[in-house]
Coordinates of C-alpha atoms and ligand atoms in Angstrom, one line a residue:
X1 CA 58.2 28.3 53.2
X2 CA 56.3 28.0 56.6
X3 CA 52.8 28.1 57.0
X4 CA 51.8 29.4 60.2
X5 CA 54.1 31.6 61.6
X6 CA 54.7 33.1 65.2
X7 CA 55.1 37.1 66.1
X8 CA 56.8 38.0 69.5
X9 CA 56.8 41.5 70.2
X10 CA 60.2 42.4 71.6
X11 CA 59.2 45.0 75.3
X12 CA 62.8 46.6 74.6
X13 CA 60.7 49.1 72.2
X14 CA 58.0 49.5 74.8
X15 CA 56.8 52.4 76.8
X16 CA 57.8 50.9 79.9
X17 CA 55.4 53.3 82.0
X18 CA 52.3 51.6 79.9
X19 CA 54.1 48.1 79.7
X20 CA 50.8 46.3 81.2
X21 CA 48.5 48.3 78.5
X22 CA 50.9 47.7 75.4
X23 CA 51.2 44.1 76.8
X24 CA 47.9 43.8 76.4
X25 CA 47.3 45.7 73.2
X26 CA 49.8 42.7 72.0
X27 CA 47.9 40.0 73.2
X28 CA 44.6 41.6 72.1
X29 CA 46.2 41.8 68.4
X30 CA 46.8 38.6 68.2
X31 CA 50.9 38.2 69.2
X32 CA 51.3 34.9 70.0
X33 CA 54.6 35.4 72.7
X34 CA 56.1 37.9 74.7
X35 CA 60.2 38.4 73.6
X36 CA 62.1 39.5 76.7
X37 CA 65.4 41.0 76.0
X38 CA 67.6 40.3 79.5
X39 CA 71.0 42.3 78.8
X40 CA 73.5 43.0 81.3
X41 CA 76.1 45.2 79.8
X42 CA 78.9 43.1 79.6
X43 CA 78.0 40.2 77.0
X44 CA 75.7 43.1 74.9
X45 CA 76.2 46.7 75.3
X46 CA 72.5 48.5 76.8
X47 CA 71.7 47.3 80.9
X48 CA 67.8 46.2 80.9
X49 CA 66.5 44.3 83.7
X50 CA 66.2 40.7 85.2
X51 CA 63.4 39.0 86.9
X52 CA 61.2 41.2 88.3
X53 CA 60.4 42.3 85.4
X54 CA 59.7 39.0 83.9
X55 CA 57.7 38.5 87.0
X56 CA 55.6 41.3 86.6
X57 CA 55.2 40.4 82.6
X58 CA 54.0 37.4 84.0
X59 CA 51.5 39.1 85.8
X60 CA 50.4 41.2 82.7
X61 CA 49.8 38.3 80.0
X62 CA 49.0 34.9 80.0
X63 CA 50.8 34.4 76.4
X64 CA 54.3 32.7 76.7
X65 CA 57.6 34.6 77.6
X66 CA 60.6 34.3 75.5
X67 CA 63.3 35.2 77.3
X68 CA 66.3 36.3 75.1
X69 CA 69.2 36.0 77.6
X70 CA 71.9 38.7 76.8
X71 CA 74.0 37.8 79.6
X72 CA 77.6 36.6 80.4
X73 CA 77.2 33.1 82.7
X74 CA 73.5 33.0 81.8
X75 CA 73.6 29.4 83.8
X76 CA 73.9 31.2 87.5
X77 CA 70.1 33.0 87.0
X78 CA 68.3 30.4 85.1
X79 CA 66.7 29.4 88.1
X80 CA 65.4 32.6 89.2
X81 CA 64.2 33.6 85.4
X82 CA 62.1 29.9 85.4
X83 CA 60.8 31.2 89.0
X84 CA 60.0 34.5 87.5
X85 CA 57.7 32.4 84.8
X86 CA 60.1 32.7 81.8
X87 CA 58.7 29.9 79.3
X88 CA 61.1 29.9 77.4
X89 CA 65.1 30.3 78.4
X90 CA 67.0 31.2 75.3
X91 CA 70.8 31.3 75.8
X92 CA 73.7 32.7 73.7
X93 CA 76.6 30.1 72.3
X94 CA 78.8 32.8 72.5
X95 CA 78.4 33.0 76.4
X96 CA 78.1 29.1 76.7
X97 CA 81.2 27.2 77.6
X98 CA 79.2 23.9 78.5
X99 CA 76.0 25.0 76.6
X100 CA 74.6 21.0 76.7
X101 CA 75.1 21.3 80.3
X102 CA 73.3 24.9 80.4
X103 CA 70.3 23.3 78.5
X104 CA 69.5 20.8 79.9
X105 CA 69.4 22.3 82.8
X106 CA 66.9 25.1 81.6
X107 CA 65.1 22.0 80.6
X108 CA 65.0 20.6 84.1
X109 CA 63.6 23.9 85.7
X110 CA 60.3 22.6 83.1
X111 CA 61.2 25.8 80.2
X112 CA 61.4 25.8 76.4
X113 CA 65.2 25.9 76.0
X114 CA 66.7 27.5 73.2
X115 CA 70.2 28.4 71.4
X116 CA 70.6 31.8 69.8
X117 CA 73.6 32.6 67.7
X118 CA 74.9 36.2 66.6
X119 CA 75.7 37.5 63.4
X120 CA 79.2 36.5 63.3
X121 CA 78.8 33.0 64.5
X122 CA 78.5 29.9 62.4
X123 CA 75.9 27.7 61.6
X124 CA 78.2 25.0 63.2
X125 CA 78.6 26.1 66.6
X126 CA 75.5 25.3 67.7
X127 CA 74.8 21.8 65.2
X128 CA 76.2 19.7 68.3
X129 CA 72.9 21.1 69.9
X130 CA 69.8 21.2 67.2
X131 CA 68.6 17.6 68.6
X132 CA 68.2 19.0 72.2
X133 CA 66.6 22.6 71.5
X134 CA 63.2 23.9 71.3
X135 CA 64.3 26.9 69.6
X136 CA 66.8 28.4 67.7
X137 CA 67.2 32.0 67.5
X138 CA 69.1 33.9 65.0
X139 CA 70.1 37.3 65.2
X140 CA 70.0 39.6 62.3
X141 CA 71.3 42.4 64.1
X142 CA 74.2 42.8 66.5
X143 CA 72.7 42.2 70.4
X144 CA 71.7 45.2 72.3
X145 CA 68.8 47.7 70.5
X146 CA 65.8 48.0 69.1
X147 CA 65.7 49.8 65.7
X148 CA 69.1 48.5 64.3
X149 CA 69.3 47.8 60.6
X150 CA 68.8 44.5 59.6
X151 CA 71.7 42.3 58.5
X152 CA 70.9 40.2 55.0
X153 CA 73.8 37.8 55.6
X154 CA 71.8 35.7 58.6
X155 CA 69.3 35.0 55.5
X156 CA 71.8 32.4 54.4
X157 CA 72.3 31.0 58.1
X158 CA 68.6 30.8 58.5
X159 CA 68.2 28.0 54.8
X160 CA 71.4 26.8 57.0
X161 CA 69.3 25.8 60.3
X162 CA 66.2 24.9 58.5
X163 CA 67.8 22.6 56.2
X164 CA 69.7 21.1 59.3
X165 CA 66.7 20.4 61.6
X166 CA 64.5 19.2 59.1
X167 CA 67.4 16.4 58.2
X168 CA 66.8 15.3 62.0
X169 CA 63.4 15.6 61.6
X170 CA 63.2 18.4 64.6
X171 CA 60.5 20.5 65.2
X172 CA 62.1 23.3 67.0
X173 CA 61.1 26.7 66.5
X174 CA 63.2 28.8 64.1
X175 CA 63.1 32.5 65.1
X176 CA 65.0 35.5 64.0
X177 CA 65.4 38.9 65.9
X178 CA 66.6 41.7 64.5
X179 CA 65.4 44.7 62.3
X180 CA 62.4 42.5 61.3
X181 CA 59.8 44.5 59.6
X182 CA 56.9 44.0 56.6
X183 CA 59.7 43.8 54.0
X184 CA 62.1 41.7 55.9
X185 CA 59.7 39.0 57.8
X186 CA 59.2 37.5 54.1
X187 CA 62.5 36.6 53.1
X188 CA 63.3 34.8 56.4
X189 CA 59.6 32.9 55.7
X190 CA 61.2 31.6 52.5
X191 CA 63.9 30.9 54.5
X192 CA 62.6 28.7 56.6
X193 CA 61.8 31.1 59.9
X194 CA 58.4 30.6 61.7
X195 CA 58.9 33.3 64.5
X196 CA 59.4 36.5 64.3
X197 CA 60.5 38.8 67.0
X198 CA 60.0 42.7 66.6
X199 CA 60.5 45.6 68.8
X200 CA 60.0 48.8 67.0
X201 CA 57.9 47.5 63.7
X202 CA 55.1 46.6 66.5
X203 CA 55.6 49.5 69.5
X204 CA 56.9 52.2 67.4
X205 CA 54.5 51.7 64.5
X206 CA 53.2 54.7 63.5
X207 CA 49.8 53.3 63.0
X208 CA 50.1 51.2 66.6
X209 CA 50.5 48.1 67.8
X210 CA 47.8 46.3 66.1
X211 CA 48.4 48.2 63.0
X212 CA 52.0 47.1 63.1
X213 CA 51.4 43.4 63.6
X214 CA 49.3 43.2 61.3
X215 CA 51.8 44.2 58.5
X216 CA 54.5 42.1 59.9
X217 CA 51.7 38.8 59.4
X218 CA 51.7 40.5 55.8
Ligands
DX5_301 C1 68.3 43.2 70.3 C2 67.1 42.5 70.8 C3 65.9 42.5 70.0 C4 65.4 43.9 69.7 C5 64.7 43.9 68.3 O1 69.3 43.0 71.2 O2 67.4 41.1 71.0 O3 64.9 41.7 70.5 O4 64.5 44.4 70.6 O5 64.3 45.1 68.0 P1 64.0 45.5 66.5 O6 62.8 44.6 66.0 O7 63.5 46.9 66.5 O8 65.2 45.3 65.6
ZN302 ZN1 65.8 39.7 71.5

């Protein structure tokens, strides 16, 4: 079980004519990142946005941005995402053919680079990587909305990952994205998660955003 643990409000469940006020009502309520959900379409069903946006996120908050990179050949826009002031670059394996390669490069634009697997990939499709990441994201729903029901299996691949990186002594994060909510964050804590991205349990909280963070820290 992890101590301290990290809450990234996911801006795909935002009211994207307020997005600098519920930006801010994040940071005010103690989030600790920014999740940006990049999906193009092809990789993911939904079409969301690129760059400008992260650049004007960047604008609105000072807190880091996780950029969750739904995209087929994520490696031809790392560049301009690192420009935009993405923190950190997380790519999919699934659209990764030379995803060392594709890492280190996010690396070398000076960004948190991170691996993120979906619900039908194995554990061992990204263990070639764990010793180069900063993060590993697992996905407990299928890629491309907010609101889908959480899948229980990615529980398993979660004691998977953490068992892995702590054998190499890594200190990567361990996030998982996907239908995470006041009854979900603490089976993934006992799993070894220590961030949590959320997209409707913080905008769509009935009680609001500070309301809704505050049951996902539990
Ligand atoms: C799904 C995105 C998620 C999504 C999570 O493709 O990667 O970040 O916004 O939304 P919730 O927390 O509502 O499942
Ligand atoms: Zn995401």
């Amino acid at each position: 079980m992890t101590d301290n643990i990290l809450i990234a409000p996911s801006i795909l469940s935002a009211d994207f004519l307020h997005l600098k006020d519920q930006i801010a009502a994040c940071e005010d309520a103690g989030a600790d990142w920014i999740h940006v959900d990049v999906i193009d379409g092809h990789f993911a069903p939904n079409l969301t946005f690129g760059p400008l946006i992260v650049e004007a996120c960047r604008r609105a908050t000072k807190l880091p941005l996780d950029v969750h990179l739904m995209i087929e050949q994520p490696e031809r826009l790392l560049a301009d995402f690192a420009k935009a002031g993405a923190d950190h670059l997380t790519v999919h394996v699934e659209t990764c053919p030379h995803l060392h390669r594709t890492l280190q490069e996010i690396k070398s634009l000076g960004c948190k680079a991170g691996v993120v697997l979906n619900p039908a990939t194995p554990t061992v499709m990204i263990e070639p990587v764990l010793g180069m990441v900063d993060l590993v994201l697992v996905m407990s729903v299928n890629p491309g909305f907010s609101g889908q029901a959480f899948i229980s299996e990615a529980i398993a691949k979660v004691r998977t990952i953490r068992q892995k990186l702590d054998e190499i002594m890594s200190r990567a994060w361990l996030e998982v994205d996907g239908g995470m909510a006041a009854d979900t964050v603490p089976q993934m804590r006992a799993a070894g998660a220590n961030v949590f991205v959320a997209g409707n349990a913080v905008f769509k909280y009935p009680q609001g955003i500070a309301a809704g963070i505050r049951a996902l820290r539990g």
